[in-house]
Short mmCIF file of C-alpha atoms and ligand atoms in Angstrom, two decimals:
data_model
loop_
_atom_site.label_atom_id
_atom_site.label_comp_id
_atom_site.label_asym_id
_atom_site.label_seq_id
_atom_site.Cartn_x
_atom_site.Cartn_y
_atom_site.Cartn_z
CA UNK R 1235 15.42 -15.02 -9.43
CA UNK R 1236 14.97 -11.86 -7.95
CA UNK R 1237 11.67 -9.41 -8.14
CA UNK R 1238 12.32 -5.64 -8.31
CA UNK R 1239 9.55 -3.23 -7.88
CA UNK R 1240 9.79 0.30 -9.18
CA UNK R 1241 7.39 2.79 -7.84
CA UNK R 1242 5.93 5.79 -9.14
CA UNK R 1243 8.62 8.28 -8.65
CA UNK R 1244 11.18 5.81 -10.02
CA UNK R 1245 9.64 5.64 -13.26
CA UNK R 1246 8.49 9.43 -13.24
CA UNK R 1247 11.12 11.10 -14.91
CA UNK R 1248 13.58 10.27 -17.79
CA UNK R 1249 16.43 10.67 -15.19
CA UNK R 1250 14.53 8.23 -12.73
CA UNK R 1251 14.11 5.83 -15.43
CA UNK R 1252 17.67 5.69 -16.57
CA UNK R 1253 18.74 5.20 -12.81
CA UNK R 1254 16.14 2.35 -12.95
CA UNK R 1255 17.81 0.77 -15.92
CA UNK R 1256 21.52 1.20 -14.16
CA UNK R 1257 19.98 -0.83 -11.31
CA UNK R 1258 18.65 -3.94 -13.14
CA UNK R 1259 20.98 -4.01 -15.73
CA UNK R 1260 23.64 -6.32 -13.62
CA UNK R 1261 23.31 -9.37 -16.07
CA UNK R 1262 21.02 -11.41 -13.62
CA UNK R 1263 17.65 -12.51 -15.00
CA UNK R 1264 14.82 -10.94 -13.17
CA UNK R 1265 11.24 -9.95 -12.94
CA UNK R 1266 10.76 -5.82 -12.62
CA UNK R 1267 7.06 -5.05 -11.51
CA UNK R 1268 6.42 -1.17 -12.52
CA UNK R 1269 3.77 1.26 -11.26
CA UNK R 1270 2.20 3.81 -13.26
CA UNK R 1271 4.51 7.14 -13.55
CA UNK R 1272 3.83 9.20 -10.41
CA UNK R 1273 0.77 11.01 -10.41
CA UNK R 1274 -0.80 9.32 -13.44
CA UNK R 1275 -3.13 7.16 -11.15
CA UNK R 1276 -4.19 9.94 -9.33
CA UNK R 1277 -5.12 11.86 -12.44
CA UNK R 1278 -7.01 8.62 -13.91
CA UNK R 1279 -8.97 8.49 -10.51
CA UNK R 1280 -9.92 12.34 -11.18
CA UNK R 1281 -10.93 11.06 -14.76
CA UNK R 1282 -12.94 8.40 -13.59
CA UNK R 1283 -14.65 10.58 -10.82
CA UNK R 1284 -15.64 13.42 -13.55
CA UNK R 1285 -17.27 10.45 -15.62
CA UNK R 1286 -19.22 9.10 -12.71
CA UNK R 1287 -20.50 12.99 -11.73
CA UNK R 1288 -21.93 13.51 -15.50
CA UNK R 1289 -18.92 15.78 -16.12
CA UNK R 1290 -17.63 14.03 -19.52
CA UNK R 1291 -15.99 16.95 -21.15
CA UNK R 1292 -14.12 17.70 -17.92
CA UNK R 1293 -13.05 14.01 -18.15
CA UNK R 1294 -11.78 14.52 -21.67
CA UNK R 1295 -10.10 17.65 -21.19
CA UNK R 1296 -8.09 15.69 -18.37
CA UNK R 1297 -7.29 13.07 -20.97
CA UNK R 1298 -6.02 15.29 -23.71
CA UNK R 1299 -3.94 16.94 -21.12
CA UNK R 1300 -2.19 13.77 -19.87
CA UNK R 1301 -1.92 12.61 -23.67
CA UNK R 1302 0.32 15.69 -24.15
CA UNK R 1303 2.30 15.32 -21.03
CA UNK R 1304 3.00 11.62 -22.43
CA UNK R 1305 3.80 12.59 -25.69
CA UNK R 1306 6.66 14.65 -24.16
CA UNK R 1307 7.97 11.82 -21.66
CA UNK R 1308 7.94 9.29 -24.65
CA UNK R 1309 9.74 12.19 -26.87
CA UNK R 1310 12.50 12.22 -24.13
CA UNK R 1311 12.77 8.83 -23.24
CA UNK R 1312 13.14 7.29 -26.89
CA UNK R 1313 15.35 9.95 -28.23
CA UNK R 1314 18.07 7.91 -29.97
CA UNK R 1315 15.79 5.53 -32.02
CA UNK R 1316 12.93 6.88 -34.31
CA UNK R 1317 11.33 3.55 -35.04
CA UNK R 1318 10.93 2.78 -31.01
CA UNK R 1319 9.61 6.17 -30.83
CA UNK R 1320 7.11 6.01 -33.38
CA UNK R 1321 6.02 2.69 -32.17
CA UNK R 1322 5.41 4.00 -28.59
CA UNK R 1323 3.97 7.20 -29.59
CA UNK R 1324 1.42 5.04 -31.42
CA UNK R 1325 0.65 2.70 -28.76
CA UNK R 1326 -0.03 5.68 -26.28
CA UNK R 1327 -2.15 7.11 -28.64
CA UNK R 1328 -4.20 3.96 -28.50
CA UNK R 1329 -4.51 4.15 -24.86
CA UNK R 1330 -5.75 7.59 -24.74
CA UNK R 1331 -8.20 6.62 -27.23
CA UNK R 1332 -9.52 4.33 -25.27
CA UNK R 1333 -9.71 6.56 -22.62
CA UNK R 1334 -11.30 9.13 -24.63
CA UNK R 1335 -14.14 6.57 -25.54
CA UNK R 1336 -14.63 5.56 -21.83
CA UNK R 1337 -15.24 9.47 -21.38
CA UNK R 1338 -18.52 9.07 -23.31
CA UNK R 1339 -19.56 5.93 -21.61
CA UNK R 1340 -21.83 5.38 -18.70
CA UNK R 1341 -20.14 5.27 -15.30
CA UNK R 1342 -19.39 1.52 -13.76
CA UNK R 1343 -16.92 -0.12 -11.47
CA UNK R 1344 -15.84 -1.76 -14.42
CA UNK R 1345 -15.11 1.16 -16.34
CA UNK R 1346 -13.11 2.80 -13.47
CA UNK R 1347 -11.18 0.02 -12.90
CA UNK R 1348 -10.10 -0.48 -17.00
CA UNK R 1349 -9.27 3.43 -16.74
CA UNK R 1350 -7.19 2.92 -13.76
CA UNK R 1351 -5.31 -0.03 -15.36
CA UNK R 1352 -3.88 2.31 -18.14
CA UNK R 1353 -1.25 4.15 -15.87
CA UNK R 1354 0.65 0.69 -15.57
CA UNK R 1355 0.08 -0.48 -19.21
CA UNK R 1356 1.52 2.60 -20.39
CA UNK R 1357 4.70 2.84 -17.86
CA UNK R 1358 5.63 -0.68 -18.95
CA UNK R 1359 5.14 -0.09 -22.38
CA UNK R 1360 7.44 2.74 -22.33
CA UNK R 1361 10.11 1.45 -20.07
CA UNK R 1362 10.16 -2.08 -21.75
CA UNK R 1363 11.01 -0.08 -25.22
CA UNK R 1364 13.33 2.11 -23.63
CA UNK R 1365 15.38 -0.78 -22.49
CA UNK R 1366 15.41 -1.98 -25.93
CA UNK R 1367 16.73 1.68 -26.87
CA UNK R 1368 19.73 0.82 -24.48
CA UNK R 1369 20.50 -2.25 -26.05
CA UNK R 1370 19.13 -4.28 -23.14
CA UNK R 1371 17.18 -7.42 -23.61
CA UNK R 1372 13.64 -7.12 -22.01
CA UNK R 1373 10.14 -8.61 -22.75
CA UNK R 1374 6.87 -7.75 -21.41
CA UNK R 1375 4.61 -10.08 -19.26
CA UNK R 1376 1.14 -8.97 -19.20
CA UNK R 1377 -0.01 -9.03 -15.67
CA UNK R 1378 -3.65 -9.61 -16.91
CA UNK R 1379 -2.55 -12.81 -18.22
CA UNK R 1380 -1.56 -14.12 -14.96
CA UNK R 1381 -2.69 -11.96 -11.72
CA UNK R 1382 -6.02 -12.75 -10.48
CA UNK R 1383 -7.74 -12.10 -7.08
CA UNK R 1384 -10.71 -14.48 -5.83
CA UNK R 1385 -14.40 -13.61 -4.81
CA UNK R 1386 -12.69 -12.54 -1.35
CA UNK R 1387 -10.13 -10.31 -3.05
CA UNK R 1388 -7.29 -12.62 -2.20
CA UNK R 1389 -4.75 -13.58 -4.90
CA UNK R 1390 -5.52 -16.55 -6.38
CA UNK R 1391 -2.16 -18.17 -6.01
CA UNK R 1392 -2.83 -21.79 -7.67
CA UNK R 1393 -4.36 -19.75 -10.54
CA UNK R 1394 -1.22 -16.88 -10.67
CA UNK R 1395 1.53 -19.79 -10.31
CA UNK R 1396 0.01 -21.80 -13.41
CA UNK R 1397 -0.56 -18.91 -15.33
CA UNK R 1398 2.52 -16.84 -14.48
CA UNK R 1399 4.43 -20.08 -15.62
CA UNK R 1400 2.56 -20.35 -18.69
CA UNK R 1401 3.19 -16.63 -19.93
CA UNK R 1402 6.91 -17.08 -18.82
CA UNK R 1403 7.55 -20.17 -20.70
CA UNK R 1404 5.98 -18.66 -24.11
CA UNK R 1405 7.84 -15.16 -23.63
CA UNK R 1406 11.06 -14.52 -25.58
CA UNK R 1407 13.98 -15.13 -23.72
CA UNK R 1408 15.29 -11.97 -21.99
CA UNK R 1409 17.29 -10.82 -19.16
CA UNK R 1410 14.61 -8.36 -17.67
CA UNK R 1411 11.04 -9.51 -17.69
CA UNK R 1412 8.72 -6.32 -17.26
CA UNK R 1413 5.38 -6.36 -15.79
CA UNK R 1414 2.48 -4.22 -14.44
CA UNK R 1415 2.37 -3.94 -10.46
CA UNK R 1416 -1.30 -3.04 -9.28
CA UNK R 1417 -3.79 -4.66 -11.81
CA UNK R 1418 -5.06 -7.82 -11.90
CA UNK R 1419 -8.30 -9.80 -13.20
CA UNK R 1420 -11.08 -10.46 -10.56
CA UNK R 1421 -12.79 -13.75 -9.88
CA UNK R 1422 -14.99 -13.07 -13.26
CA UNK R 1423 -12.27 -12.34 -15.26
CA UNK R 1424 -12.93 -8.48 -14.99
CA UNK R 1425 -10.38 -5.94 -14.96
CA UNK R 1426 -9.59 -5.31 -11.37
CA UNK R 1427 -6.64 -3.78 -9.32
CA UNK R 1428 -4.95 -4.34 -5.83
CA UNK R 1429 -5.88 -1.12 -4.29
CA UNK R 1430 -3.98 1.96 -4.25
CA UNK R 1431 -0.24 1.32 -3.80
CA UNK R 1432 -0.95 -2.27 -4.72
CA UNK R 1433 1.98 -2.57 -6.97
CA UNK R 1434 4.36 -3.48 -3.85
CA UNK R 1435 1.39 -6.33 -3.22
CA UNK R 1436 1.95 -7.56 -6.96
CA UNK R 1437 5.69 -7.90 -6.18
CA UNK R 1438 5.48 -10.08 -2.99
CA UNK R 1439 2.67 -12.29 -4.98
CA UNK R 1440 5.09 -12.88 -7.73
CA UNK R 1441 7.82 -13.41 -5.36
CA UNK R 1442 5.90 -16.22 -3.67
CA UNK R 1443 4.64 -17.69 -6.92
CA UNK R 1444 8.04 -18.26 -8.33
CA UNK R 1445 9.64 -18.49 -4.80
CA UNK R 1446 11.86 -15.76 -5.45
CA UNK R 1447 15.37 -15.32 -4.00
CA UNK R 1448 14.34 -11.97 -2.88
CA UNK R 1449 11.95 -9.08 -3.43
CA UNK R 1450 13.09 -5.78 -3.84
CA UNK R 1451 11.07 -2.65 -3.34
CA UNK R 1452 12.88 0.28 -4.95
CA UNK R 1453 11.02 3.89 -4.03
CA UNK R 1454 11.82 7.40 -3.18
CA UNK R 1455 13.10 7.15 0.45
CA UNK R 1456 16.38 4.95 1.78
CA UNK R 1457 13.97 2.21 3.74
CA UNK R 1458 11.37 1.93 6.43
CA UNK R 1459 11.96 4.98 8.64
CA UNK R 1460 11.12 5.13 12.21
CA UNK R 1461 8.27 7.71 11.81
CA UNK R 1462 6.20 9.12 9.23
CA UNK R 1463 8.71 11.53 6.88
CA UNK R 1464 5.82 13.54 6.06
CA UNK R 1465 4.84 14.65 9.03
CA UNK R 1466 7.92 14.57 11.36
CA UNK R 1467 11.29 15.74 11.01
CA UNK R 1468 14.42 13.93 12.05
CA UNK R 1469 13.41 10.52 10.81
CA UNK R 1470 15.69 7.63 10.13
CA UNK R 1471 16.08 4.55 8.16
CA UNK R 1472 15.57 1.28 9.99
CA UNK R 1473 18.16 -1.35 8.69
CA UNK R 1474 16.23 -4.38 10.00
CA UNK R 1475 12.62 -5.56 10.42
CA UNK R 1476 10.76 -8.40 11.31
CA UNK R 1477 7.90 -9.86 9.14
CA UNK R 1478 5.51 -9.22 12.16
CA UNK R 1479 7.08 -5.58 12.46
CA UNK R 1480 6.99 -4.75 8.99
CA UNK R 1481 3.31 -5.96 8.76
CA UNK R 1482 2.18 -3.83 11.65
CA UNK R 1483 3.78 -0.78 10.32
CA UNK R 1484 2.14 -1.30 7.01
CA UNK R 1485 -1.16 -2.12 8.00
CA UNK R 1486 -1.06 1.00 10.47
CA UNK R 1487 -0.10 3.35 7.89
CA UNK R 1488 3.37 3.20 6.90
CA UNK R 1489 2.49 4.41 2.99
CA UNK R 1490 6.10 3.27 1.85
CA UNK R 1491 4.46 -0.32 1.83
CA UNK R 1492 0.96 -1.43 0.83
CA UNK R 1493 -0.77 -3.06 3.93
CA UNK R 1494 -0.52 -6.61 2.76
CA UNK R 1495 2.80 -6.43 1.30
CA UNK R 1496 4.47 -9.09 3.34
CA UNK R 1497 1.73 -11.43 3.77
CA UNK R 1498 2.64 -13.46 0.63
CA UNK R 1499 5.89 -13.75 1.50
CA UNK R 1500 6.47 -14.26 4.99
CA UNK R 1501 5.70 -17.86 5.04
CA UNK R 1502 8.45 -19.05 2.70
CA UNK R 1503 10.65 -16.33 4.34
CA UNK R 1504 11.48 -14.86 1.23
CA UNK R 1505 13.37 -11.49 2.35
CA UNK R 1506 11.79 -8.19 1.37
CA UNK R 1507 14.31 -5.22 0.91
CA UNK R 1508 13.30 -1.75 0.85
CA UNK R 1509 15.95 0.29 -1.31
CA UNK R 1510 15.95 3.83 -2.74
CA UNK R 1511 16.23 4.44 -6.79
CA UNK R 1512 17.99 7.88 -6.17
CA UNK R 1513 20.34 6.64 -3.71
CA UNK R 1514 21.05 2.85 -4.56
CA UNK R 1515 24.15 2.32 -2.11
CA UNK R 1516 22.20 3.31 0.78
CA UNK R 1517 21.60 0.05 2.73
CA UNK R 1518 17.73 0.47 3.22
CA UNK R 1519 15.60 -2.05 4.79
CA UNK R 1520 15.93 -5.76 5.11
CA UNK R 1521 12.38 -7.45 6.04
CA UNK R 1522 13.03 -11.24 7.40
CA UNK R 1523 12.16 -13.38 10.12
CA UNK R 1524 15.11 -12.21 12.19
CA UNK R 1525 14.10 -10.39 15.38
CA UNK R 1526 16.23 -8.02 16.86
CA UNK R 1527 16.36 -6.20 20.06
CA UNK R 1528 13.59 -5.53 22.20
CA UNK R 1529 11.81 -1.76 22.25
CA UNK R 1530 10.20 0.48 20.41
CA UNK R 1531 11.46 0.33 16.55
CA UNK R 1532 8.86 2.69 14.54
CA UNK R 1533 5.98 4.67 14.88
CA UNK R 1534 3.15 4.81 12.03
CA UNK R 1535 -0.10 6.39 11.88
CA UNK R 1536 -3.38 5.74 10.10
CA UNK R 1537 -5.96 8.36 9.50
CA UNK R 1538 -9.59 8.08 8.67
CA UNK R 1539 -10.55 5.85 11.87
CA UNK R 1540 -14.28 5.99 13.40
CA UNK R 1541 -14.61 5.25 16.75
CA UNK R 1542 -17.70 3.51 18.22
CA UNK R 1543 -18.72 3.30 21.82
CA UNK R 1544 -21.32 0.51 22.33
CA UNK R 1545 -22.72 1.02 25.99
CA UNK R 1546 -25.47 -1.29 27.53
CA UNK R 1547 -26.60 -2.02 30.91
CA UNK R 1548 -27.34 -5.43 29.30
CA UNK R 1549 -23.37 -6.25 29.33
CA UNK R 1550 -23.29 -6.12 33.06
CA UNK R 1551 -22.76 -9.94 34.24
CA UNK R 1552 -23.92 -11.01 30.96
CA UNK R 1553 -22.70 -13.52 28.37
CA UNK R 1554 -23.25 -13.28 24.58
CA UNK R 1555 -23.56 -9.51 24.22
CA UNK R 1556 -20.07 -9.09 22.28
CA UNK R 1557 -21.16 -11.97 20.07
CA UNK R 1558 -24.19 -10.08 19.01
CA UNK R 1559 -22.11 -6.94 18.55
CA UNK R 1560 -19.55 -8.68 16.22
CA UNK R 1561 -21.96 -10.41 14.36
CA UNK R 1562 -23.31 -7.36 13.18
CA UNK R 1563 -19.77 -6.06 12.03
CA UNK R 1564 -19.69 -9.57 10.24
CA UNK R 1565 -23.20 -9.21 8.44
CA UNK R 1566 -21.52 -5.88 7.20
CA UNK R 1567 -18.16 -6.88 6.20
CA UNK R 1568 -16.70 -4.47 8.26
CA UNK R 1569 -13.41 -5.55 9.70
CA UNK R 1570 -12.43 -3.94 13.56
CA UNK R 1571 -9.10 -2.53 14.00
CA UNK R 1572 -8.90 -1.61 17.84
CA UNK R 1573 -11.17 -2.73 20.72
CA UNK R 1574 -11.65 -2.16 24.46
CA UNK R 1575 -14.29 -2.86 26.95
CA UNK R 1576 -15.34 -2.01 30.49
CA UNK R 1577 -17.90 -3.62 32.33
CA UNK R 1578 -20.97 -1.68 30.70
CA UNK R 1579 -19.42 -0.33 27.42
CA UNK R 1580 -17.29 -1.52 24.09
CA UNK R 1581 -15.36 1.08 22.27
CA UNK R 1582 -14.12 -0.12 18.65
CA UNK R 1583 -12.63 1.41 15.77
CA UNK R 1584 -13.33 0.52 11.94
CA UNK R 1585 -11.52 2.17 8.96
CA UNK R 1586 -13.95 1.42 6.31
CA UNK R 1587 -17.18 3.38 7.17
CA UNK R 1588 -18.93 2.36 3.85
CA UNK R 1589 -21.77 0.47 5.77
CA UNK R 1590 -21.46 2.44 9.13
CA UNK R 1591 -25.12 3.90 8.76
CA UNK R 1592 -26.64 0.29 8.45
CA UNK R 1593 -24.27 -0.91 11.21
CA UNK R 1594 -25.57 2.00 13.52
CA UNK R 1595 -29.39 0.80 12.80
CA UNK R 1596 -28.47 -2.73 14.31
CA UNK R 1597 -26.24 -1.78 16.87
CA UNK R 1598 -28.86 0.82 18.38
CA UNK R 1599 -31.51 -1.89 18.60
CA UNK R 1600 -29.23 -3.41 21.57
CA UNK R 1601 -27.39 -0.33 22.84
CA UNK R 1602 -26.68 3.51 23.22
CA UNK R 1603 -24.01 4.54 20.58
CA UNK R 1604 -21.52 7.38 20.39
CA UNK R 1605 -19.41 7.81 17.31
CA UNK R 1606 -16.47 10.00 16.94
CA UNK R 1607 -15.06 10.29 13.50
CA UNK R 1608 -11.60 11.85 12.11
CA UNK R 1609 -9.96 9.69 14.59
CA UNK R 1610 -5.91 8.36 13.89
CA UNK R 1611 -4.32 5.05 15.16
CA UNK R 1612 -0.91 5.80 16.22
CA UNK R 1613 0.85 2.42 16.16
CA UNK R 1614 3.95 1.96 18.39
CA UNK R 1615 5.84 -1.43 16.78
CA UNK R 1616 9.16 -3.22 17.72
CA UNK R 1617 9.48 -6.66 18.71
CA UNK R 1618 8.38 -7.42 22.29
CA UNK R 1619 7.68 -3.72 22.58
CA UNK R 1620 5.13 -4.29 25.25
CA UNK R 1621 7.77 -5.26 27.86
CA UNK R 1622 10.12 -2.48 27.11
CA UNK R 1623 10.73 0.02 29.97
CA UNK R 1624 10.08 2.84 27.71
CA UNK R 1625 6.84 2.11 27.32
CA UNK R 1626 5.68 3.19 30.91
CA UNK R 1627 6.72 6.50 29.95
CA UNK R 1628 3.85 6.89 27.28
CA UNK R 1629 1.41 8.74 29.09
CA UNK R 1630 4.07 10.94 30.57
CA UNK R 1631 5.25 11.96 27.09
CA UNK R 1632 1.62 12.24 25.80
CA UNK R 1633 -0.02 14.00 29.08
CA UNK R 1634 -1.11 16.81 27.01
CA UNK R 1635 -2.88 14.60 24.24
CA UNK R 1636 -6.16 13.22 24.73
CA UNK R 1637 -5.99 9.36 24.29
CA UNK R 1638 -9.30 8.15 23.43
CA UNK R 1639 -8.32 4.58 23.42
CA UNK R 1640 -5.51 2.19 24.16
CA UNK R 1641 -4.69 -1.28 23.13
CA UNK R 1642 -1.86 -2.83 24.76
CA UNK R 1643 -0.94 -6.71 24.73
CA UNK R 1644 -3.27 -7.45 22.09
CA UNK R 1645 0.26 -8.34 19.99
CA UNK R 1646 3.74 -8.39 21.84
CA UNK R 1647 5.08 -6.25 18.69
CA UNK R 1648 2.21 -3.24 18.70
CA UNK R 1649 0.88 -0.69 21.24
CA UNK R 1650 -1.87 1.51 19.41
CA UNK R 1651 -3.24 4.63 20.53
CA UNK R 1652 -6.43 6.37 19.51
CA UNK R 1653 -6.49 10.05 19.09
CA UNK R 1654 -8.23 12.79 17.57
CA UNK R 1655 -6.60 13.56 13.88
CA UNK R 1656 -6.20 17.05 14.61
CA UNK R 1657 -3.33 15.78 17.10
CA UNK R 1658 -1.70 13.37 15.19
CA UNK R 1659 1.08 15.44 13.95
CA UNK R 1660 1.81 16.83 17.36
CA UNK R 1661 1.69 13.03 18.77
CA UNK R 1662 4.25 11.65 16.32
CA UNK R 1663 6.50 14.42 17.12
CA UNK R 1664 6.53 14.22 20.62
CA UNK R 1665 7.26 10.24 20.71
CA UNK R 1666 9.94 10.86 17.90
CA UNK R 1667 11.47 13.26 20.47
CA UNK R 1668 11.48 11.56 23.64
CA UNK R 1669 11.80 8.15 22.17
CA UNK R 1670 14.09 8.24 19.50
CA UNK R 1671 15.87 11.48 20.17
CA UNK R 1672 16.64 11.06 23.82
CA UNK R 1673 14.88 14.42 24.52
CA UNK R 1674 14.22 14.12 28.70
CA UNK R 1675 11.08 15.18 29.97
P1 ADP I 190 6.19 4.44 -4.35
O1 ADP I 190 5.67 5.45 -5.39
O2 ADP I 190 7.61 4.39 -5.00
O3 ADP I 190 5.28 3.25 -4.07
P2 ADP I 190 5.02 5.60 -2.01
O4 ADP I 190 4.85 6.98 -1.91
O5 ADP I 190 3.99 4.90 -2.06
O6 ADP I 190 6.46 5.15 -2.86
O7 ADP I 190 5.83 5.17 -0.78
C1 ADP I 190 7.07 6.13 -0.01
C2 ADP I 190 6.68 7.18 0.53
O8 ADP I 190 6.23 6.69 1.79
C3 ADP I 190 7.85 8.12 1.04
O9 ADP I 190 8.19 8.87 0.26
C4 ADP I 190 7.35 8.55 2.47
O10 ADP I 190 6.93 9.97 2.18
C5 ADP I 190 6.30 7.48 2.97
N1 ADP I 190 6.37 7.10 4.10
C6 ADP I 190 5.06 6.81 5.05
N2 ADP I 190 5.73 6.40 6.14
C7 ADP I 190 6.83 6.01 5.84
C8 ADP I 190 7.64 5.21 6.64
N3 ADP I 190 7.71 5.07 7.99
N4 ADP I 190 9.24 5.30 6.32
C9 ADP I 190 9.49 5.72 4.95
N5 ADP I 190 8.47 6.42 4.09
C10 ADP I 190 7.29 6.50 4.74
N1 LIG I 191 -0.13 3.25 -9.42
C1 LIG I 191 -1.04 2.57 -8.38
C2 LIG I 191 -1.26 3.85 -7.24
O1 LIG I 191 -1.22 5.12 -7.50
C3 LIG I 191 -0.40 1.51 -7.78
C4 LIG I 191 1.32 1.84 -7.17
O2 LIG I 191 1.32 2.94 -7.36
O3 LIG I 191 1.81 0.93 -6.14
O4 LIG I 191 -1.82 3.52 -6.39
MG1 MG I 192 4.03 2.99 -3.01
#
């Protein structure tokens, strides 16, 4: 069986939902994972933020406005079956009553998680009813009955396998099994989520749990492009990526995939295909364990990076210094992305600066510290990229960009550069021109 995931834009309008129907209605049984309609999760985030900041009335106004939007969408979507229309309008009203009730409560993380979960709960209910209206047999598999993360926030795969089987066995027989992406329970059985963009991750977790034949991620672009299309012109889709390459690109900022997407499926070699809902004929990108030619295949960038330079004369000829440094990051559960060392200093980067102040207090006890915020990691990815002849040209291409750090050889498939975020678009564009468009220096 295949698992097909459709993102926010794919369920963002009646026209897109009708495209989804055509794609999934091929006679095969399948699991369909849906995101919230595009814009909804952002809207819910801002409602939760208003509640946190004590602006209950602002939050309530936003809830009512979103409800009005949904009323219109439901009427447009369920326009030939009055009974289904009434059922969905009443379900949607129930969800918005819950949200309105939430605006009167005190803010807690659990409340925010419950608010954020409503986007996927709405979209799946609506699409399930729409498929019924169109005469397609479909049923809902509630994600909160089987999707769970453990105390480390990793998928609790044994729990998921067992509970998904039970939910599946008890569901009415259907051609299409629809479930919510993104949402899950945590180790305490409270509502939680797989972080923003997490529906991709839901799809591959389910893919691994049922040993799917393939996982398809349907979105608004024809696959993974060789550079970030939000910032660079003339980007092109890549037809094949290895799991390693896809994992590096997703981790280092290619928004088309949640950073953890390929983790659950790589071991079982379950292929992941990236496809365009608006252009299903396009090949898209196939991710599997085949490695193709050597060279730089794609570039991605990750923002919001903080660089920390740790200088200490005690490093000179001493052992154990790095251990002390790493232990501090370990205590504050902050992972390090890039690292470079010299005889008297070590520079490293983090993307989660929640505990930065506490980390700095500890580091200052053993060294002199410099912190640079607003940095970006630009990551060049490709099989055996470090051995390719283009690699030597990088400094030449980027001669007028200040490179703060470089990581080369940590993995054969990745070269990472740390730059100021203000230089990101220039850096991505120059690399695109000289590496992919064959502009000569
Ligand atoms: P969905 O809502 O379907 O999950 P996303 O917005 O999360 O869609 O991901 C698709 C978007 O990712 C594209 O519209 C594109 O702007 C962005 N993107 C960033 N980097 C890349 C890349 N390298 N290749 C393709 N898309 C990318
Ligand atoms: N709806 C969630 C988000 O916007 C999950 C997803 O779209 O993948 O982050
Ligand atoms: Mg996404």
